């Protein structure tokens, strides 16, 4: 027999087309013991209220679509097991710091634009060899955190520095800048420095470490930012 | 609104993005994707991408890779396209490395390579280390690297635009009509060339490893304007999907020594493949599991089998299979260090698709007549390099490599292709569909119809198939298509209306599921991913042929006239033999 329980979900609702202001709507549903928060949202959308909007795709924590705030903390809905959440109702809000498209779907354009400002691609002007460039396992591990990022924006959206400065690159973009600038094959720090070395860049970070706590992949953008700061200082001296 | 670009690409997975990088350097290209590009399903691939680099298996050669792919395809793959793929694989992967893709490394700093099922040296003699990988997120790093190359080359992205229809007249592609998911509204995109890279159709099945977005849209769009789709009955079921969610547990779990057990606690693979045991090919293991379940030996009498890795010890699990441990805990709520993981076969890969040739030009009939200005690559296409069954790590390769070929071909063709004129009724099909769904008041819900489709496809068109089941399923799909005429959605707005878009996707699923079922019904043999209990043998006399399916006046018409290419471009080809491991 399916092992089920009754849970309530108190969900942020806002449709800029029709609503003057946001409100919460509570849904009581029966959940199966193996469900994640995303399964519950799907149940609500498919069988209770089709007007609820949110993003999702892979439903196993790799595409980064479903980041949202669950009981006050940014997380991936598809990775959050309901049975591990004690509090009832479970309150769900959109990622803070972004405009709302509708309900839990926010406008991520500023986030992607910040990413592009750091030139997130390998910069190396030497002609490539006929085979792969050589990189040691240690050099590969050095950029490990940066390459595992799924761009869910949980970090940037949790950052008070980002809330107060919408021009700030934010931890995700800086982690990306780290990932390329510390790649043994890259020569592009000079090209990225304009974007990094200013008050909307590396120096806006105050080491609050919310990003580190918010990251569903357990990555550490704060540490990457510190290393990148040191590197930029070295580059200039 | 009308947008004009030289080239329109639909899909930003590996296939679409790879083509866009190529084209973006020289022409004006637009990429439309219903999810932000880096959220495409390619990012979910864990295992690796195949190329005979020989970094560890030093004697590896493309001929061995070709043999494995042909045999894996159960001889239904077109050997000319396969030869091109395996020959160009090393340069395709190396190029990704040059663009900064972070691959795991050998001690000497070369791209690391690992074993994967069905890949061998010297025509089956021993396992080859051929899969180039990056820890257990190979697809993720390939996808991000490509997306970043697109940013570098200023490719125009239209993210969260869902394509609803293909504009096609007199054998010539003109453009597409899409819905702006964020703000609502129709947008028409037209250009000299149109390419599809829309991914697979796993979402036709209840238990699947595929993302919610994998609703096979490209197949429905192409068949709606009168073009055929090919080999749809071939669906790969992966043996180890997590029970109920279908989320993939990688082949590595068995590779590292995991055991499969039935309700009696017995390693039942000894009855099916006594030498290879759990390491037999995917389709064979999936069938063995399904048979155990069907005969009542599923765990607790349910549709599940146990995958036990607890005997490997905590240290080995954490070192070799970290993601499995996390997945099992997050999605099945079990701790694999101390308890078995409940699993069941999961619909994983779509071998069928839009027929295209090795230059990725879409073909329209059994003679392979080319459409003008229309291209397809990646999982949505059927070129056909996987035939009846795809080998693991060959599909990331396919998406990258034929995306690259598509890009190069389009760059070559684009100057000869004039800008077409939009016909007066260019928007009608898309507008009609939107209006129908929004205004209809029939009381049928998307969730209900989709659930019934996925459940029934799983049961009656799944791992095992029989004539009776398939006939029943044919009627079921027809019934659901009929009920779809009474569809009713809750959300009538423009802004981020995913209710509307899920209804449209359901329409697609219902469309091409008919082709899957009819193909399975008419193909009275067992080959690769398609297994008929009533025809358990392969029948090369009748069915060493591709299936083409046309939707005409609401019904599917199928032929088996399209021949399989049994010769390579330069290689004499591998003669069909019994596929034994
Ligand atoms: C869990 C899992 C693990 C896998 N592991 C491996 C592996 O280790 N090795 C391997 O070789 N293969 C693997 N595969 C298979 C492989 O990942 C896929 O075959 C491949 O990535 C497909 O790439 P693609 O570019 O064709 O499509 P996708 O990456 O699926 O991209 C499809 C694109 O089309 C867009 N799209 C679709 N419909 C529309 C529409 N109507 N309008 C606008 N845009 C649309 C989507 O937004 C998306 O951008 C795995 C698959 C799964 C499910
Ligand atoms: S749905 Fe992909 S990360 Fe949650």
PDB file of C-alpha atoms in Angstrom, chain A residues 18 68 81 111 125 220:
ATOM      1  CA  UNK A  18      -4.562  40.401 -12.881  1.00  0.00           C
ATOM      2  CA  UNK A  68      12.687  28.465  -4.906  1.00  0.00           C
ATOM      3  CA  UNK A  81      12.038  15.365   0.389  1.00  0.00           C
ATOM      4  CA  UNK A 111      21.139  36.811 -13.619  1.00  0.00           C
ATOM      5  CA  UNK A 125      45.029  32.789 -28.081  1.00  0.00           C
ATOM      6  CA  UNK A 220      31.496  27.435  -1.977  1.00  0.00           C
TER       7      UNK A 220
END
